[in-house]
Tab-separated table of C-alpha atoms in Angstrom:
chain	number	residue	atom	x	y	z
A	10	UNK	CA	98.142	-0.263	148.563
A	11	UNK	CA	99.732	-1.967	145.517
A	12	UNK	CA	96.872	-2.101	142.996
A	13	UNK	CA	98.864	-4.410	140.727
A	14	UNK	CA	99.314	-7.005	143.432
A	15	UNK	CA	95.626	-6.636	144.441
A	16	UNK	CA	94.578	-7.359	140.881
A	17	UNK	CA	96.940	-10.326	140.644
A	18	UNK	CA	95.332	-11.713	143.825
A	19	UNK	CA	91.815	-11.382	142.481
A	20	UNK	CA	92.872	-13.096	139.190
A	21	UNK	CA	94.396	-15.953	141.185
A	22	UNK	CA	91.939	-16.242	143.996
A	23	UNK	CA	91.462	-20.015	143.533
A	24	UNK	CA	95.127	-20.616	144.275
A	25	UNK	CA	95.333	-18.180	147.193
A	26	UNK	CA	92.170	-18.719	149.183
A	27	UNK	CA	92.455	-20.023	151.896
A	28	UNK	CA	96.251	-20.484	152.103
A	29	UNK	CA	97.313	-16.844	152.015
A	30	UNK	CA	94.131	-14.850	152.196
A	31	UNK	CA	90.624	-15.827	153.496
A	32	UNK	CA	87.651	-15.624	151.284
A	33	UNK	CA	86.418	-12.640	153.249
A	34	UNK	CA	89.728	-10.738	152.758
A	35	UNK	CA	89.667	-11.290	148.980
A	36	UNK	CA	86.084	-10.137	148.842
A	37	UNK	CA	87.089	-6.895	150.653
A	38	UNK	CA	90.020	-6.382	148.261
A	39	UNK	CA	87.688	-6.964	145.295
A	40	UNK	CA	85.218	-4.335	146.671
A	41	UNK	CA	87.979	-1.915	147.337
A	42	UNK	CA	89.312	-2.224	143.771
A	43	UNK	CA	85.811	-1.581	142.324
A	44	UNK	CA	85.316	1.456	144.727
A	45	UNK	CA	82.350	-0.179	146.411
A	46	UNK	CA	81.548	1.038	149.915
A	47	UNK	CA	83.074	-0.754	152.927
A	48	UNK	CA	81.848	-0.529	156.525
A	49	UNK	CA	84.149	0.730	159.165
A	50	UNK	CA	85.058	-2.752	160.426
A	51	UNK	CA	85.955	-3.755	156.809
A	52	UNK	CA	87.973	-0.662	156.399
A	53	UNK	CA	89.951	-1.322	159.547
A	54	UNK	CA	90.483	-4.888	158.375
A	55	UNK	CA	91.595	-3.679	154.948
A	56	UNK	CA	94.171	-1.084	156.188
A	57	UNK	CA	95.619	-3.264	159.003
A	58	UNK	CA	96.026	-6.997	158.240
A	59	UNK	CA	95.196	-7.047	154.519
A	60	UNK	CA	97.437	-4.119	153.679
A	61	UNK	CA	100.393	-5.625	155.596
A	62	UNK	CA	100.069	-8.861	153.689
A	63	UNK	CA	99.905	-7.050	150.348
A	64	UNK	CA	102.867	-4.784	151.247
A	65	UNK	CA	104.792	-8.019	152.150
A	66	UNK	CA	103.954	-9.587	148.805
A	67	UNK	CA	104.714	-6.324	147.001
A	68	UNK	CA	108.220	-6.252	148.470
A	69	UNK	CA	108.863	-9.765	147.196
A	70	UNK	CA	108.072	-8.749	143.655
A	71	UNK	CA	111.205	-6.623	143.451
A	72	UNK	CA	109.489	-4.357	141.049
A	73	UNK	CA	110.367	-0.614	140.819
A	74	UNK	CA	107.919	2.160	140.238
A	75	UNK	CA	108.895	5.246	138.337
A	76	UNK	CA	107.020	8.378	139.015
A	77	UNK	CA	107.941	11.165	136.667
A	78	UNK	CA	109.959	11.229	133.437
A	79	UNK	CA	113.247	12.730	132.289
A	80	UNK	CA	115.405	10.898	134.914
A	81	UNK	CA	119.086	10.436	134.101
A	82	UNK	CA	119.337	6.707	133.137
A	83	UNK	CA	122.530	6.018	135.007
A	84	UNK	CA	121.104	7.576	138.194
A	85	UNK	CA	118.001	5.625	137.828
A	86	UNK	CA	120.079	2.369	137.711
A	87	UNK	CA	121.937	3.459	140.821
A	88	UNK	CA	118.743	4.298	142.593
A	89	UNK	CA	117.384	0.848	141.803
A	90	UNK	CA	120.538	-0.766	143.245
A	91	UNK	CA	120.190	1.278	146.417
A	92	UNK	CA	116.412	0.575	146.717
A	93	UNK	CA	117.018	-3.150	146.453
A	94	UNK	CA	118.565	-2.976	149.976
A	95	UNK	CA	115.708	-1.183	151.672
A	96	UNK	CA	112.022	-2.233	151.914
A	97	UNK	CA	109.269	0.410	151.420
A	98	UNK	CA	111.606	3.092	150.232
A	99	UNK	CA	111.831	5.654	147.521
A	100	UNK	CA	114.612	7.877	146.148
A	101	UNK	CA	113.849	11.455	145.034
A	102	UNK	CA	115.415	14.778	144.586
A	103	UNK	CA	118.081	16.366	142.382
A	104	UNK	CA	120.053	13.113	142.230
A	105	UNK	CA	117.486	11.783	139.660
A	106	UNK	CA	117.361	14.729	137.274
A	107	UNK	CA	120.302	17.119	137.911
A	108	UNK	CA	123.896	16.817	136.798
A	109	UNK	CA	124.952	18.352	140.042
A	110	UNK	CA	123.575	17.128	143.308
A	111	UNK	CA	124.434	17.380	146.976
A	112	UNK	CA	123.173	14.165	148.314
A	113	UNK	CA	120.861	11.220	147.602
A	114	UNK	CA	117.564	11.568	149.469
A	115	UNK	CA	116.311	8.083	150.457
A	116	UNK	CA	112.889	8.059	152.104
A	117	UNK	CA	112.048	4.908	153.980
A	118	UNK	CA	108.541	4.363	155.208
A	119	UNK	CA	108.683	2.880	158.639
A	120	UNK	CA	107.184	3.121	162.110
A	121	UNK	CA	109.583	5.844	163.358
A	122	UNK	CA	110.804	9.205	162.179
A	123	UNK	CA	114.360	9.961	162.000
A	124	UNK	CA	116.888	11.446	159.593
A	125	UNK	CA	120.680	11.221	159.274
A	126	UNK	CA	123.444	11.467	156.683
A	127	UNK	CA	125.870	8.647	155.891
A	128	UNK	CA	128.326	9.820	153.268
A	129	UNK	CA	126.328	10.990	150.236
A	130	UNK	CA	123.182	9.262	151.522
A	131	UNK	CA	120.483	11.252	153.294
A	132	UNK	CA	118.223	8.828	155.132
A	133	UNK	CA	114.760	10.155	155.932
A	134	UNK	CA	112.574	7.757	157.836
A	135	UNK	CA	108.890	8.755	157.658
A	136	UNK	CA	105.630	7.077	158.720
A	137	UNK	CA	102.842	6.002	156.402
A	138	UNK	CA	100.754	8.989	157.627
A	139	UNK	CA	103.527	11.364	156.594
A	140	UNK	CA	102.830	10.560	153.103
A	141	UNK	CA	99.698	12.826	153.419
A	142	UNK	CA	101.889	15.811	154.239
A	143	UNK	CA	102.719	18.097	151.288
A	144	UNK	CA	106.312	18.258	152.164
A	145	UNK	CA	106.612	14.494	151.590
A	146	UNK	CA	104.157	14.259	148.711
A	147	UNK	CA	106.321	16.657	146.752
A	148	UNK	CA	109.353	14.203	146.517
A	149	UNK	CA	107.006	11.177	146.264
A	150	UNK	CA	105.476	12.730	143.131
A	151	UNK	CA	108.870	12.469	141.341
A	152	UNK	CA	110.739	9.453	142.500
A	153	UNK	CA	111.700	5.803	141.957
A	154	UNK	CA	110.233	3.465	144.582
A	155	UNK	CA	110.154	-0.223	145.363
A	156	UNK	CA	106.550	-0.054	146.566
A	157	UNK	CA	103.373	1.265	145.052
A	158	UNK	CA	102.846	4.871	146.377
A	159	UNK	CA	99.277	5.853	146.931
A	160	UNK	CA	99.095	9.517	147.694
A	161	UNK	CA	95.992	10.549	149.688
A	162	UNK	CA	94.530	14.022	149.803
A	163	UNK	CA	97.265	16.316	151.097
A	164	UNK	CA	96.658	17.861	154.595
A	165	UNK	CA	96.930	21.521	153.836
A	166	UNK	CA	97.685	23.767	156.861
A	167	UNK	CA	97.802	27.587	156.818
A	168	UNK	CA	101.385	28.763	157.299
A	169	UNK	CA	102.181	30.867	160.305
A	170	UNK	CA	101.852	34.602	159.416
A	171	UNK	CA	105.200	35.568	160.794
A	172	UNK	CA	106.962	32.594	159.169
A	173	UNK	CA	105.470	33.609	155.797
A	174	UNK	CA	106.613	37.163	156.260
A	175	UNK	CA	110.114	36.000	157.302
A	176	UNK	CA	110.423	33.666	154.318
A	177	UNK	CA	109.400	36.604	151.992
A	178	UNK	CA	111.895	38.958	153.647
A	179	UNK	CA	114.750	36.429	153.384
A	180	UNK	CA	113.739	35.757	149.695
A	181	UNK	CA	114.112	39.441	148.913
A	182	UNK	CA	117.409	39.724	150.724
A	183	UNK	CA	118.770	36.776	149.009
A	184	UNK	CA	117.749	38.081	145.584
A	185	UNK	CA	119.468	41.384	146.327
A	186	UNK	CA	122.516	39.527	147.638
A	187	UNK	CA	122.483	37.026	144.777
A	188	UNK	CA	122.462	34.123	147.296
A	189	UNK	CA	121.065	30.626	146.745
A	190	UNK	CA	117.511	32.098	146.944
A	191	UNK	CA	115.982	28.873	148.220
A	192	UNK	CA	113.258	30.896	149.975
A	193	UNK	CA	111.750	31.611	146.542
A	194	UNK	CA	111.248	27.886	146.199
A	195	UNK	CA	109.532	27.797	149.541
A	196	UNK	CA	107.196	30.673	148.504
A	197	UNK	CA	106.536	29.035	145.204
A	198	UNK	CA	105.598	25.705	146.852
A	199	UNK	CA	103.440	27.352	149.404
A	200	UNK	CA	101.648	29.379	146.666
A	201	UNK	CA	100.748	26.322	144.659
A	202	UNK	CA	99.634	24.541	147.768
A	203	UNK	CA	97.540	27.296	149.367
A	204	UNK	CA	96.182	29.128	146.353
A	205	UNK	CA	95.981	26.457	143.684
A	206	UNK	CA	95.468	23.530	146.014
A	207	UNK	CA	98.295	21.520	144.333
A	208	UNK	CA	101.285	19.837	145.721
A	209	UNK	CA	104.154	20.667	143.388
A	210	UNK	CA	106.348	17.674	142.679
A	211	UNK	CA	110.136	18.172	143.378
A	212	UNK	CA	111.057	18.138	139.710
A	213	UNK	CA	108.475	20.677	138.547
A	214	UNK	CA	109.351	22.786	141.602
A	215	UNK	CA	113.010	22.750	140.779
A	216	UNK	CA	112.319	23.463	137.087
A	217	UNK	CA	110.128	26.417	137.892
A	218	UNK	CA	112.564	27.659	140.525
A	219	UNK	CA	115.432	27.584	137.999
A	220	UNK	CA	113.371	29.480	135.471
A	221	UNK	CA	112.670	32.233	138.038
A	222	UNK	CA	116.382	32.441	138.978
A	223	UNK	CA	117.229	33.325	135.373
A	224	UNK	CA	114.994	36.415	135.561
A	225	UNK	CA	116.571	39.803	136.314
A	226	UNK	CA	116.611	41.091	139.864
A	227	UNK	CA	113.680	43.433	139.443
A	228	UNK	CA	111.567	40.727	137.734
A	229	UNK	CA	112.396	38.241	140.470
A	230	UNK	CA	111.437	40.683	143.153
A	231	UNK	CA	108.144	41.460	141.328
A	232	UNK	CA	107.476	37.764	141.056
A	233	UNK	CA	108.043	37.041	144.725
A	234	UNK	CA	105.940	40.138	145.609
A	235	UNK	CA	103.092	38.960	143.490
A	236	UNK	CA	103.072	35.447	144.981
A	237	UNK	CA	103.396	36.691	148.561
A	238	UNK	CA	100.643	39.267	147.994
A	239	UNK	CA	98.249	36.551	146.701
A	240	UNK	CA	99.243	34.342	149.610
A	241	UNK	CA	98.561	36.995	152.213
A	242	UNK	CA	95.234	37.991	150.634
A	243	UNK	CA	94.190	34.429	149.839
A	244	UNK	CA	94.778	32.701	153.140
A	245	UNK	CA	94.092	35.141	155.917
A	246	UNK	CA	91.216	37.483	156.481
A	247	UNK	CA	91.512	41.049	155.223
A	248	UNK	CA	90.957	42.448	158.676
A	249	UNK	CA	93.671	40.269	160.235
A	250	UNK	CA	96.172	41.129	157.569
A	251	UNK	CA	95.456	44.886	157.808
A	252	UNK	CA	95.666	44.845	161.626
A	253	UNK	CA	98.831	42.820	161.676
A	254	UNK	CA	100.633	44.720	158.977
A	255	UNK	CA	99.770	48.304	160.022
A	256	UNK	CA	102.059	48.492	163.089
A	257	UNK	CA	104.697	46.560	161.234
A	258	UNK	CA	104.843	49.018	158.414
A	259	UNK	CA	105.113	51.859	160.794
A	260	UNK	CA	108.113	50.144	162.442
A	261	UNK	CA	109.639	49.370	159.091
A	262	UNK	CA	109.397	53.054	158.053
A	263	UNK	CA	111.272	54.065	161.223
A	264	UNK	CA	113.869	51.191	160.586
A	265	UNK	CA	114.403	52.423	157.054
A	266	UNK	CA	115.095	56.053	158.209
A	267	UNK	CA	117.731	54.816	160.725
A	268	UNK	CA	119.425	51.840	159.011
A	269	UNK	CA	121.805	52.435	156.079
A	270	UNK	CA	121.279	49.094	154.234
A	271	UNK	CA	117.536	49.710	153.785
A	272	UNK	CA	116.964	48.782	150.126
A	273	UNK	CA	115.109	45.602	151.282
A	274	UNK	CA	113.081	47.465	153.831
A	275	UNK	CA	111.717	49.811	151.156
A	276	UNK	CA	110.672	46.788	149.070
A	277	UNK	CA	108.763	45.255	152.080
A	278	UNK	CA	107.150	48.526	152.861
A	279	UNK	CA	106.019	48.805	149.182
A	280	UNK	CA	104.432	45.359	149.186
A	281	UNK	CA	102.874	45.539	152.652
A	282	UNK	CA	101.254	48.920	151.858
A	283	UNK	CA	99.878	47.450	148.661
A	284	UNK	CA	98.436	44.522	150.596
A	285	UNK	CA	97.059	46.762	153.207
A	286	UNK	CA	95.330	49.012	150.644
A	287	UNK	CA	93.838	45.939	149.034
A	288	UNK	CA	92.515	44.739	152.355
A	289	UNK	CA	90.962	48.170	153.030
A	290	UNK	CA	89.302	48.352	149.665
A	291	UNK	CA	87.919	44.795	150.079
A	292	UNK	CA	86.533	45.621	153.548
A	293	UNK	CA	84.949	48.915	152.377
B	1	UNK	CA	141.573	30.160	163.284
B	2	UNK	CA	140.349	28.110	166.197
B	3	UNK	CA	137.202	28.645	168.137
B	4	UNK	CA	138.765	30.645	170.948
B	5	UNK	CA	140.472	33.033	168.573
B	6	UNK	CA	137.304	33.571	166.633
B	7	UNK	CA	135.410	34.156	169.793
B	8	UNK	CA	138.060	36.613	170.996
B	9	UNK	CA	137.822	38.485	167.659
B	10	UNK	CA	134.071	38.580	167.772
B	11	UNK	CA	134.115	39.959	171.403
B	12	UNK	CA	136.552	42.611	170.278
B	13	UNK	CA	134.151	43.540	167.520
B	14	UNK	CA	130.812	43.296	169.191
B	15	UNK	CA	131.808	43.820	172.873
B	16	UNK	CA	132.333	41.570	175.892
B	17	UNK	CA	128.620	41.120	176.482
B	18	UNK	CA	128.234	38.851	173.352
B	19	UNK	CA	127.090	35.294	174.056
B	20	UNK	CA	127.650	32.159	171.895
B	21	UNK	CA	125.600	29.104	171.506
B	22	UNK	CA	126.842	25.928	173.196
B	23	UNK	CA	127.845	24.144	169.948
B	24	UNK	CA	129.632	27.189	168.612
B	25	UNK	CA	133.121	25.697	169.061
B	26	UNK	CA	132.365	22.479	167.217
B	27	UNK	CA	130.858	24.320	164.268
B	28	UNK	CA	133.804	26.626	164.012
B	29	UNK	CA	135.772	23.423	163.143
B	30	UNK	CA	133.155	22.284	160.620
B	31	UNK	CA	133.076	25.599	158.714
B	32	UNK	CA	136.908	25.468	158.630
B	33	UNK	CA	138.526	28.192	156.513
B	34	UNK	CA	135.236	29.986	155.966
B	35	UNK	CA	135.608	31.700	159.323
B	36	UNK	CA	137.525	34.636	157.775
B	37	UNK	CA	134.493	35.346	155.592
B	38	UNK	CA	132.493	35.155	158.749
B	39	UNK	CA	134.573	37.802	160.452
B	40	UNK	CA	134.329	40.088	157.387
B	41	UNK	CA	130.617	39.589	157.396
B	42	UNK	CA	130.343	40.375	161.076
B	43	UNK	CA	132.380	43.559	160.497
B	44	UNK	CA	129.868	44.590	157.817
B	45	UNK	CA	127.061	43.803	160.188
B	46	UNK	CA	128.604	46.095	162.749
B	47	UNK	CA	128.991	48.825	160.169
B	48	UNK	CA	125.362	48.532	159.105
B	49	UNK	CA	126.198	47.300	155.622
B	50	UNK	CA	124.259	43.952	155.868
B	51	UNK	CA	120.568	43.857	155.128
B	52	UNK	CA	118.511	42.265	157.936
B	53	UNK	CA	115.109	40.604	157.871
B	54	UNK	CA	112.898	42.319	160.497
B	55	UNK	CA	110.676	40.122	162.617
B	56	UNK	CA	107.473	41.630	164.033
B	57	UNK	CA	107.648	39.896	167.387
B	58	UNK	CA	111.232	40.423	168.246
B	59	UNK	CA	112.617	43.412	170.124
B	60	UNK	CA	115.721	43.744	168.080
B	61	UNK	CA	117.026	42.738	164.705
B	62	UNK	CA	118.461	39.561	163.378
B	63	UNK	CA	121.059	38.911	160.741
B	64	UNK	CA	121.207	35.545	159.015
B	65	UNK	CA	124.044	34.158	157.021
B	66	UNK	CA	124.061	30.942	155.047
B	67	UNK	CA	127.475	29.270	155.171
B	68	UNK	CA	128.101	26.540	152.706
B	69	UNK	CA	125.619	24.368	150.867
B	70	UNK	CA	124.388	22.521	153.970
B	71	UNK	CA	122.867	25.785	155.232
B	72	UNK	CA	124.721	26.324	158.491
B	73	UNK	CA	123.569	29.685	159.650
B	74	UNK	CA	124.324	32.511	161.919
B	75	UNK	CA	121.956	34.718	163.755
B	76	UNK	CA	123.096	37.793	165.525
B	77	UNK	CA	120.527	39.681	167.681
B	78	UNK	CA	120.630	43.236	168.730
B	79	UNK	CA	118.737	44.437	171.743
B	80	UNK	CA	118.719	48.192	172.488
B	81	UNK	CA	121.569	48.830	169.971
B	82	UNK	CA	123.803	46.243	171.549
B	83	UNK	CA	124.915	42.963	169.921
B	84	UNK	CA	123.818	40.150	172.096
B	85	UNK	CA	124.168	36.607	170.605
B	86	UNK	CA	126.124	34.838	167.908
B	87	UNK	CA	124.891	31.413	166.956
B	88	UNK	CA	126.556	28.934	164.709
B	89	UNK	CA	124.912	25.672	163.749
B	90	UNK	CA	123.469	23.404	161.151
B	91	UNK	CA	120.028	23.630	159.478
B	92	UNK	CA	118.306	21.726	162.332
B	93	UNK	CA	119.751	24.093	164.872
B	94	UNK	CA	118.700	26.986	162.778
B	95	UNK	CA	115.100	25.674	162.617
B	96	UNK	CA	115.045	25.211	166.376
B	97	UNK	CA	116.356	28.666	167.021
B	98	UNK	CA	113.768	30.255	164.650
B	99	UNK	CA	111.125	28.369	166.590
B	100	UNK	CA	112.471	29.703	169.951
B	101	UNK	CA	112.494	33.253	168.459
B	102	UNK	CA	108.846	32.779	167.275
B	103	UNK	CA	109.831	33.045	163.613
B	104	UNK	CA	108.712	29.466	162.806
B	105	UNK	CA	105.570	27.748	163.945
B	106	UNK	CA	106.454	24.132	163.453
B	107	UNK	CA	109.218	22.067	161.936
B	108	UNK	CA	108.000	21.432	158.348
B	109	UNK	CA	109.741	18.092	158.265
B	110	UNK	CA	108.984	16.527	161.563
């Protein structure tokens, strides 16, 4: 909810009650601002009709909110021009901070989810609830918006074990092949989320990712190994990891014997054995 | 090279049993002149020169190639030493396919 608008309403309550807001509504806003407790009925009232009115007033103010620093001024101007055409929207991504960018990510908070490209524009329609998802909080932490973005506590869900292993494997392969290595970014994001409990903003994530990409191949692999090891040990039980990895390592050993391009397989085996040993020690 | 020619070349390389995804033809047009790289890459896959990412739950191995910046990818699956499928699609298709193969739990975006 737009706190600035809420404060303005409280300051001008004599002019607003009862024409735009009722006395009861202003009282609820006032108690919300001073963090006083609200009963369930009042909370429902606040987040339904009151919030809608405030959002409508907020859209009339034509103000822009800047979350993050170091944006390219010319891009910020363009972003504001674009945002003037869409209510409840924000622009994030490399367009704001990087000389080179692929597309302009425009997030629109609406009732339906959809995404499509139109020229350079990438439209991503999300719901209000989606703003609690780490994947959307990340761009919202570094963006220009035409509404006040209030980020709630992120809903952190454990990643699927196989998906994490696959991301790690692809990251190692991409490092060895000198590809775009975007999987490193996924692991980095997951690491901060799961282990440190933080949602990394898109700018910080990109900055850290570029720093890692400058490291040598061996250092990059060691870095990815360290993060993956901490993730595996930090989010799953030792017993589960040990039981899941044991047959997989046996299979990888067989594969490594039979398959010529096995440099990556040997790296996986090294890490998974290390994780297995750690699990065994912890259980003993 | 058009879609039929590319399919023909891939069948010659991997065998007649190879299957293609339904949108294969349309993506051949999208990737344009990158298809020669694709054939070279497939040849290297056949010769065992390409690293693969092993998946625990799949009876076979999968090779993934990123094509272009918008992440169109290819997955080739081998079952019992035989090449089975060639997929060509955009990132959304790649996500869906990974879900089907059990390599992805849920789409992170939606």
